[in-house]
Amino acid sequence: MAAAASIVMPRKKPLPAGLPREWYENHNRRLKAMRLAISLLDTGTYDAKRATNRKIRTMAVRVGIHRPSNHTCRMVRAFIVANAG
């Protein structure tokens, strides 16, 4: 019988204090877009043209992420294009 491998998650560092609110919003938006882009790439969506807002939002529901905005969807497509590089 094979033993189950346990995954140890790295400890999260706190974000730097004292930055403008916009910095935190953009930082979290980039993280969300990156998680969605990775999920789409894992499921075989390698072309940004095929990553429609509807597909990205459906993936967000599947992964358990709040519904992304139009701006976040554009960032997801930009990450996919950058990956194709």
PDB file of C-alpha atoms in Angstrom:
ATOM      1  CA  MET A   1       0.000   0.000   0.000  1.00  0.00           C
ATOM      2  CA  ALA A   2       1.452   3.363  -0.996  1.00  0.00           C
ATOM      3  CA  ALA A   3       1.754   6.057   1.627  1.00  0.00           C
ATOM      4  CA  ALA A   4       0.016   9.325   0.899  1.00  0.00           C
ATOM      5  CA  ALA A   5       2.439  12.170   0.252  1.00  0.00           C
ATOM      6  CA  SER A   6       1.849  15.193   2.418  1.00  0.00           C
ATOM      7  CA  ILE A   7       2.337  18.606   0.911  1.00  0.00           C
ATOM      8  CA  VAL A   8       3.758  21.295   3.140  1.00  0.00           C
ATOM      9  CA  MET A   9       2.682  24.758   2.061  1.00  0.00           C
ATOM     10  CA  PRO A  10       5.266  27.527   2.397  1.00  0.00           C
ATOM     11  CA  ARG A  11       4.632  30.159   5.038  1.00  0.00           C
ATOM     12  CA  LYS A  12       3.197  33.354   3.674  1.00  0.00           C
ATOM     13  CA  LYS A  13       5.122  36.522   4.335  1.00  0.00           C
ATOM     14  CA  PRO A  14       3.127  39.561   5.395  1.00  0.00           C
ATOM     15  CA  LEU A  15       2.777  42.283   2.803  1.00  0.00           C
ATOM     16  CA  PRO A  16       4.856  45.411   3.352  1.00  0.00           C
ATOM     17  CA  ALA A  17       3.115  48.070   5.395  1.00  0.00           C
ATOM     18  CA  GLY A  18       2.646  51.688   4.426  1.00  0.00           C
ATOM     19  CA  LEU A  19       2.068  51.359   0.689  1.00  0.00           C
ATOM     20  CA  PRO A  20      -0.895  52.985  -1.062  1.00  0.00           C
ATOM     21  CA  ARG A  21      -4.106  50.964  -1.191  1.00  0.00           C
ATOM     22  CA  GLU A  22      -3.825  50.757  -4.997  1.00  0.00           C
ATOM     23  CA  TRP A  23      -0.589  48.794  -4.633  1.00  0.00           C
ATOM     24  CA  TYR A  24      -2.316  46.120  -2.521  1.00  0.00           C
ATOM     25  CA  GLU A  25      -5.278  45.965  -4.896  1.00  0.00           C
ATOM     26  CA  ASN A  26      -3.000  45.524  -7.927  1.00  0.00           C
ATOM     27  CA  HIS A  27      -0.871  42.966  -6.105  1.00  0.00           C
ATOM     28  CA  ASN A  28      -3.886  40.838  -5.192  1.00  0.00           C
ATOM     29  CA  ARG A  29      -5.336  41.232  -8.698  1.00  0.00           C
ATOM     30  CA  ARG A  30      -2.066  39.964 -10.219  1.00  0.00           C
ATOM     31  CA  LEU A  31      -2.035  36.972  -7.868  1.00  0.00           C
ATOM     32  CA  LYS A  32      -5.641  36.131  -8.761  1.00  0.00           C
ATOM     33  CA  ALA A  33      -4.950  36.482 -12.494  1.00  0.00           C
ATOM     34  CA  MET A  34      -1.869  34.271 -12.203  1.00  0.00           C
ATOM     35  CA  ARG A  35      -3.804  31.544 -10.365  1.00  0.00           C
ATOM     36  CA  LEU A  36      -6.511  31.624 -13.032  1.00  0.00           C
ATOM     37  CA  ALA A  37      -3.988  31.608 -15.884  1.00  0.00           C
ATOM     38  CA  ILE A  38      -2.222  28.581 -14.397  1.00  0.00           C
ATOM     39  CA  SER A  39      -5.543  26.777 -14.001  1.00  0.00           C
ATOM     40  CA  LEU A  40      -6.492  27.503 -17.606  1.00  0.00           C
ATOM     41  CA  LEU A  41      -3.109  26.371 -18.884  1.00  0.00           C
ATOM     42  CA  ASP A  42      -3.412  23.158 -16.846  1.00  0.00           C
ATOM     43  CA  THR A  43      -6.751  22.419 -18.506  1.00  0.00           C
ATOM     44  CA  GLY A  44      -5.382  22.983 -22.020  1.00  0.00           C
ATOM     45  CA  THR A  45      -6.320  26.578 -22.804  1.00  0.00           C
ATOM     46  CA  TYR A  46      -3.029  27.732 -24.328  1.00  0.00           C
ATOM     47  CA  ASP A  47      -4.442  30.396 -26.643  1.00  0.00           C
ATOM     48  CA  ALA A  48      -5.510  33.751 -25.205  1.00  0.00           C
ATOM     49  CA  LYS A  49      -8.211  34.048 -27.876  1.00  0.00           C
ATOM     50  CA  ARG A  50      -9.915  30.967 -26.453  1.00  0.00           C
ATOM     51  CA  ALA A  51      -9.786  32.352 -22.905  1.00  0.00           C
ATOM     52  CA  THR A  52     -13.024  34.281 -22.992  1.00  0.00           C
ATOM     53  CA  ASN A  53     -14.365  36.128 -19.958  1.00  0.00           C
ATOM     54  CA  ARG A  54     -16.982  33.410 -19.594  1.00  0.00           C
ATOM     55  CA  LYS A  55     -14.362  30.643 -19.604  1.00  0.00           C
ATOM     56  CA  ILE A  56     -12.168  32.505 -17.114  1.00  0.00           C
ATOM     57  CA  ARG A  57     -15.114  33.116 -14.778  1.00  0.00           C
ATOM     58  CA  THR A  58     -16.192  29.488 -15.043  1.00  0.00           C
ATOM     59  CA  MET A  59     -12.677  28.436 -14.101  1.00  0.00           C
ATOM     60  CA  ALA A  60     -12.799  30.814 -11.122  1.00  0.00           C
ATOM     61  CA  VAL A  61     -15.914  29.046  -9.854  1.00  0.00           C
ATOM     62  CA  ARG A  62     -14.269  25.640 -10.314  1.00  0.00           C
ATOM     63  CA  VAL A  63     -11.130  26.725  -8.467  1.00  0.00           C
ATOM     64  CA  GLY A  64     -13.048  28.528  -5.732  1.00  0.00           C
ATOM     65  CA  ILE A  65     -12.019  32.094  -6.512  1.00  0.00           C
ATOM     66  CA  HIS A  66     -14.376  35.068  -6.453  1.00  0.00           C
ATOM     67  CA  ARG A  67     -15.722  36.216  -9.825  1.00  0.00           C
ATOM     68  CA  PRO A  68     -12.989  38.172 -11.632  1.00  0.00           C
ATOM     69  CA  SER A  69     -13.595  41.602 -13.121  1.00  0.00           C
ATOM     70  CA  ASN A  70     -13.097  42.470 -16.782  1.00  0.00           C
ATOM     71  CA  HIS A  71      -9.697  43.959 -15.909  1.00  0.00           C
ATOM     72  CA  THR A  72      -8.603  40.741 -14.197  1.00  0.00           C
ATOM     73  CA  CYS A  73      -9.766  38.724 -17.217  1.00  0.00           C
ATOM     74  CA  ARG A  74      -7.565  40.901 -19.441  1.00  0.00           C
ATOM     75  CA  MET A  75      -4.641  40.234 -17.102  1.00  0.00           C
ATOM     76  CA  VAL A  76      -5.264  36.484 -17.329  1.00  0.00           C
ATOM     77  CA  ARG A  77      -5.103  36.672 -21.132  1.00  0.00           C
ATOM     78  CA  ALA A  78      -1.917  38.745 -20.906  1.00  0.00           C
ATOM     79  CA  PHE A  79      -0.321  36.066 -18.699  1.00  0.00           C
ATOM     80  CA  ILE A  80      -1.321  33.363 -21.188  1.00  0.00           C
ATOM     81  CA  VAL A  81       0.199  35.373 -24.078  1.00  0.00           C
ATOM     82  CA  ALA A  82       3.383  35.901 -22.045  1.00  0.00           C
ATOM     83  CA  ASN A  83       3.560  32.157 -21.392  1.00  0.00           C
ATOM     84  CA  ALA A  84       3.323  31.374 -25.119  1.00  0.00           C
ATOM     85  CA  GLY A  85       6.317  33.683 -25.692  1.00  0.00           C
TER      86      GLY A  85
END
